GROMACS .gro file of C-alpha atoms in nm:
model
  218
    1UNK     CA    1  10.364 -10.931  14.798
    2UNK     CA    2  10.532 -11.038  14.473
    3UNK     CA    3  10.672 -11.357  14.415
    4UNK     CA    4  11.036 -11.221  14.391
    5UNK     CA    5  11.023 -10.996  14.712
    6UNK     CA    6  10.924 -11.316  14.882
    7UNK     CA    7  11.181 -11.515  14.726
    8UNK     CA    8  11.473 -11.275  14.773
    9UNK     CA    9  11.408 -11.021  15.107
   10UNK     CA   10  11.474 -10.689  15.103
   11UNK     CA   11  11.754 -10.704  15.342
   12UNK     CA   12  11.944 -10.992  15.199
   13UNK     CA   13  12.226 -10.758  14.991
   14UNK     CA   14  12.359 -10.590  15.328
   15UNK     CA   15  12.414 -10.955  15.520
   16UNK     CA   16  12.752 -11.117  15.566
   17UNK     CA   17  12.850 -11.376  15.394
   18UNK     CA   18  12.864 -11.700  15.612
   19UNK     CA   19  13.158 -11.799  15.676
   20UNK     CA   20  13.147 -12.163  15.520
   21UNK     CA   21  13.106 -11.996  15.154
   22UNK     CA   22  13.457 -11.856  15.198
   23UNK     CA   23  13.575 -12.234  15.133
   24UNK     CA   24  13.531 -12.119  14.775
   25UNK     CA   25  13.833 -11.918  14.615
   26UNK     CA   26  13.547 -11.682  14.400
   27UNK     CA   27  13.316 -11.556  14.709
   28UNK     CA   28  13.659 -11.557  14.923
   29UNK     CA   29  13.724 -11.174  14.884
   30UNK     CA   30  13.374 -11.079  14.915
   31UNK     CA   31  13.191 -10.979  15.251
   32UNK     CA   32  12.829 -10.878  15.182
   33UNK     CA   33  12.559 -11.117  14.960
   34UNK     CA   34  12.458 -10.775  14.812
   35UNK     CA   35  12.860 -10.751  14.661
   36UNK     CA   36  12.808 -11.106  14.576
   37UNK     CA   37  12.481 -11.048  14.362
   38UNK     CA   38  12.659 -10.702  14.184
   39UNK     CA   39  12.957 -10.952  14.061
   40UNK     CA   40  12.662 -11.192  13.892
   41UNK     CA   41  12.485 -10.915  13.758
   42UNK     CA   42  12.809 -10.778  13.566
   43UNK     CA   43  12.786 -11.115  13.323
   44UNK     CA   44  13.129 -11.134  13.271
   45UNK     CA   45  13.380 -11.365  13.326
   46UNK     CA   46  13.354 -11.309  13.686
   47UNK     CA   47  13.018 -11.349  13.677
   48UNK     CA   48  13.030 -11.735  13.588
   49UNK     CA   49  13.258 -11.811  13.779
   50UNK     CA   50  13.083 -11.675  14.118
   51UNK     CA   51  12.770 -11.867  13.982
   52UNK     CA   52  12.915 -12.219  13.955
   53UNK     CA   53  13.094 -12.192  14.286
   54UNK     CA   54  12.710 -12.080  14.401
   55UNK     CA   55  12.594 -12.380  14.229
   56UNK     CA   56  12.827 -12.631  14.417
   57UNK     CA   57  12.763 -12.459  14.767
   58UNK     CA   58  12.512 -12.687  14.972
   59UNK     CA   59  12.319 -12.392  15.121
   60UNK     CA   60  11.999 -12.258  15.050
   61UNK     CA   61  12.065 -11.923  15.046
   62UNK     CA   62  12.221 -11.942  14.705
   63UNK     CA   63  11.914 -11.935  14.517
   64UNK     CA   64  11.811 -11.582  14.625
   65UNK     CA   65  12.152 -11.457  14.624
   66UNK     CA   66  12.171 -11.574  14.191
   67UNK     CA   67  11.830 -11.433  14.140
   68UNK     CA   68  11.929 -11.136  14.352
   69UNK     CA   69  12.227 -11.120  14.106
   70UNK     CA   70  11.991 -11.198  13.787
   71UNK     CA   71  11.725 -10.966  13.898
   72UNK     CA   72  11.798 -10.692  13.604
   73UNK     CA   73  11.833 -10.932  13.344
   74UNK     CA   74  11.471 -11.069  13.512
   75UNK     CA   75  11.328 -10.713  13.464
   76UNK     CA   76  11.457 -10.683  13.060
   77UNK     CA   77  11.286 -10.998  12.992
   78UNK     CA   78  10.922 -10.981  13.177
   79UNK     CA   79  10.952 -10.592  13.361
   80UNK     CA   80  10.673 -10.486  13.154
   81UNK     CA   81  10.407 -10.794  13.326
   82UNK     CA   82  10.410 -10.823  13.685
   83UNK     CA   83  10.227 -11.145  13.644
   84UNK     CA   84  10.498 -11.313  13.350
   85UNK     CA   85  10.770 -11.158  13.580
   86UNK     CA   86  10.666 -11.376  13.908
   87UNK     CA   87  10.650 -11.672  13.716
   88UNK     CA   88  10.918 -11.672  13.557
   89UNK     CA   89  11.081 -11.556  13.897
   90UNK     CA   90  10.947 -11.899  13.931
   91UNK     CA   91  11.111 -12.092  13.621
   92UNK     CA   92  11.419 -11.920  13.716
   93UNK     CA   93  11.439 -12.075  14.066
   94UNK     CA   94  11.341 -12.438  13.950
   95UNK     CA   95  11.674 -12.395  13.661
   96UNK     CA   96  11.819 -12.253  13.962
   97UNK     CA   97  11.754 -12.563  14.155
   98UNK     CA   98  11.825 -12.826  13.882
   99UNK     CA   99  12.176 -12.698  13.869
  100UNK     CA  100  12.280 -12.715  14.168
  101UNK     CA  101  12.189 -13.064  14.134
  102UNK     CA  102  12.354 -13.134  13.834
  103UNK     CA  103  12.653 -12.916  13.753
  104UNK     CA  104  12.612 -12.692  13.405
  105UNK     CA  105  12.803 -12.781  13.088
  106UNK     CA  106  13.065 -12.575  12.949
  107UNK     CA  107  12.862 -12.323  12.697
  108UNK     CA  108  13.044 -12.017  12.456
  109UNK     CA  109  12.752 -11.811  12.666
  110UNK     CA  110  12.762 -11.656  12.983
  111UNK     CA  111  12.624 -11.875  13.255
  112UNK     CA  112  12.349 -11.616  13.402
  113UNK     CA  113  12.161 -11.548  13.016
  114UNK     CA  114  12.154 -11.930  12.995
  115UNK     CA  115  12.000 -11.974  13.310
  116UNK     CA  116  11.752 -11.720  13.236
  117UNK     CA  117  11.673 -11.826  12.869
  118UNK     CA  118  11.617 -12.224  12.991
  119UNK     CA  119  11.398 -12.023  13.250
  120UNK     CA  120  11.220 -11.816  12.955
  121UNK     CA  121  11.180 -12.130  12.739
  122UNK     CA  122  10.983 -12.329  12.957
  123UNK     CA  123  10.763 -11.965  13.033
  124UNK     CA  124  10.693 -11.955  12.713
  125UNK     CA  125  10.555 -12.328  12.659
  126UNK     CA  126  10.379 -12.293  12.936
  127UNK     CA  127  10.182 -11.993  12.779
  128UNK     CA  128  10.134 -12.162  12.433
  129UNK     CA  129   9.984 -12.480  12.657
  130UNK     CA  130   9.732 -12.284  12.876
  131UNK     CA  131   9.627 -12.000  12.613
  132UNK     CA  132   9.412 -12.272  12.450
  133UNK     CA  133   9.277 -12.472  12.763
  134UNK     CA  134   9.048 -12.322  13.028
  135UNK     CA  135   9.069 -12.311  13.389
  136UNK     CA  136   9.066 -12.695  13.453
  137UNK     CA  137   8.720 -12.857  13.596
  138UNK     CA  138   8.749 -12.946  13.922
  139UNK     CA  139   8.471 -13.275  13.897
  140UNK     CA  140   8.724 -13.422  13.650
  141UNK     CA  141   9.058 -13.336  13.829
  142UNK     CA  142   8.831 -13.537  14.179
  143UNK     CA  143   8.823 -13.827  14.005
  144UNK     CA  144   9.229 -13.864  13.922
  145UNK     CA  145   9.361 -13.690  14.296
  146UNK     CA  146   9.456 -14.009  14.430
  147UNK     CA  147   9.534 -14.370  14.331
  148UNK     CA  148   9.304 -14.549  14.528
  149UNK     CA  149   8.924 -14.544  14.458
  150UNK     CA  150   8.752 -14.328  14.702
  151UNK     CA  151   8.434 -14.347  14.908
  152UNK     CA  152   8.117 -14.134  14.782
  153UNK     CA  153   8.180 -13.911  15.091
  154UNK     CA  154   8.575 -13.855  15.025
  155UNK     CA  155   8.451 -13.751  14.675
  156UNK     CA  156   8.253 -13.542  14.727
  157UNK     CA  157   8.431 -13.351  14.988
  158UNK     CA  158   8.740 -13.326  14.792
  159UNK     CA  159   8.479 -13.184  14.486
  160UNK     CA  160   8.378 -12.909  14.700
  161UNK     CA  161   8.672 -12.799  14.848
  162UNK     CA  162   8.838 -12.784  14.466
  163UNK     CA  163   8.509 -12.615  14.375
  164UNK     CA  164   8.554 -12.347  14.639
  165UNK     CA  165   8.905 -12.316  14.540
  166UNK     CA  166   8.834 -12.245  14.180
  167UNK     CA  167   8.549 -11.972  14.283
  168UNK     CA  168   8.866 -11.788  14.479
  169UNK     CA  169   9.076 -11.837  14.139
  170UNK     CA  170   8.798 -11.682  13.953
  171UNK     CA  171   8.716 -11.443  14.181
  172UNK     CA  172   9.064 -11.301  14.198
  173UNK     CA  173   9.099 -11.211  13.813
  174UNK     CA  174   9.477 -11.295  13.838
  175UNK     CA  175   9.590 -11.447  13.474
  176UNK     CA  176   9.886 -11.576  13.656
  177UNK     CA  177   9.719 -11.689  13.946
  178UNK     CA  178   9.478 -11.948  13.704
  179UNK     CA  179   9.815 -12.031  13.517
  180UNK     CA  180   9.912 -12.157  13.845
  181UNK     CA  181   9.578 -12.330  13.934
  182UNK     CA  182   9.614 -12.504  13.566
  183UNK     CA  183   9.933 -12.634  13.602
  184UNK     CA  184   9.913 -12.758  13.957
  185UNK     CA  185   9.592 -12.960  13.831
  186UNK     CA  186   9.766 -13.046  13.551
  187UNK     CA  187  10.083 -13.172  13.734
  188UNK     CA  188   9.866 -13.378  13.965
  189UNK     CA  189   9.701 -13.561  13.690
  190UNK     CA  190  10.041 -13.689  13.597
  191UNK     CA  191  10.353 -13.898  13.773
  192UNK     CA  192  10.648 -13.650  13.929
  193UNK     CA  193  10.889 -13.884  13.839
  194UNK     CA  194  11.126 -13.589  13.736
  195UNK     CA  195  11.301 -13.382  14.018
  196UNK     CA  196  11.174 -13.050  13.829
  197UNK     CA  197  10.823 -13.156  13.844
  198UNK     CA  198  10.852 -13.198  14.201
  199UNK     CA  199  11.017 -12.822  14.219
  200UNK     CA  200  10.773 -12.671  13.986
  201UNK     CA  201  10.483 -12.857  14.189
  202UNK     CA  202  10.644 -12.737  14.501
  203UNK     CA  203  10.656 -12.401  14.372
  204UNK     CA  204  10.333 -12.340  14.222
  205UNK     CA  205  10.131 -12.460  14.543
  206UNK     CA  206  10.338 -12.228  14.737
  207UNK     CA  207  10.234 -11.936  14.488
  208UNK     CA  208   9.861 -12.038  14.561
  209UNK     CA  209   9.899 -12.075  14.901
  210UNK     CA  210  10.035 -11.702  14.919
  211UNK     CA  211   9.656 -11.609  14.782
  212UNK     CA  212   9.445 -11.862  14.922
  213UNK     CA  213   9.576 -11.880  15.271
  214UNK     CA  214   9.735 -12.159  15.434
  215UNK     CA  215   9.422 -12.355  15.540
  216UNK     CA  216   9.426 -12.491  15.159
  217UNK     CA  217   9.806 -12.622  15.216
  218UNK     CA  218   9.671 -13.014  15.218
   0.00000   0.00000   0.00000
């Protein structure tokens, strides 16, 4: 299953709208989430001002209800790669995320193209990072996993399992899939200070995890 269909189910547009999003003048007069998505995809007027009232809603269902709405300007962007499309499914959900933390600034540009450009940005420096660096080592990423010095048998276990890990990664020929591998090696190398590397960690084990199984979740 793609990253999006697992993000956003299929029968999301025909729900009813709780009831507690009707506290909100711009969802008040709508019924169904799919009615709600249709007004964000029209990138109007309208259209931003459903999206911040999604953005100050404290429920989780607003993130696949905005990429619901955002899904066709998704599919102009990255339609053409499956694999760029999921991830930046991905970027869009961590922007996503970040604004509902911290409310947008006023821009002269409709709210859903700069959600999906920030999304796009970060994509796209991604790609120019990982299109010179291989799949990461996992004997050097063993030695930097945690902050305490571990015993010889801790080591090595944690060497294998990466190792058997990476086999899986290669095995599976997925270009996105190693992007993913890369950057969650590369993310655990480094301090999450930031709430969106915390998301983007979050998110990338979660797309592994949807290959490799749960019994790698740890």
């Amino acid at each position: 299953m793609d990253l999006f269909d697992a993000v956003v189910p299929s029968q999301l547009p025909a729900e009813p709208i709780p009831t507690q999003w009707f506290s909100s003048p711009a969802i008040v007069n709508f019924e169904l989430f799919g009615e709600v998505a249709a007004a964000i995809s029209r990138l109007d007027d309208a259209s931003d001002t459903v999206l911040l009232a999604l953005l100050m809603l404290d429920d989780e269902l607003t993130t696949p209800v905005i990429l619901l709405g955002l899904r066709r300007l998704l599919f102009l962007c990255r339609g053409r790669d499956r694999d760029l499309l999921n991830d930046l499914t991905t970027e869009v959900a961590i922007v996503i995320g970040e604004m509902r933390r911290i409310r947008p600034t006023t821009t002269n540009r409709r709210l859903g193209y700069v959600i999906v450009d920030r999304a796009r940005d970060r994509q796209r420096a991604a790609l120019r990072r990982q299109s010179s660096s291989p799949i990461f080592d996992p004997k050097v990423f063993a030695e930097t996993v945690a902050d305490e010095r571990p015993n010889l048998d801790d080591t090595v276990a944690v060497r294998l399992r990466l190792q058997a890990l990476r086999a899986q990664v290669e095995a599976c020929g997925d270009p996105a899939l190693t992007r993913s591998w890369n950057t969650l090696l590369e993310l655990a190398e480094t301090p999450r200070t930031s709430q969106a590397d915390r998301d983007r960690w979050k998110y990338v084990r979660r797309r592994l995890l949807q290959h490799l199984g749960p019994e790698h979740a740890a």
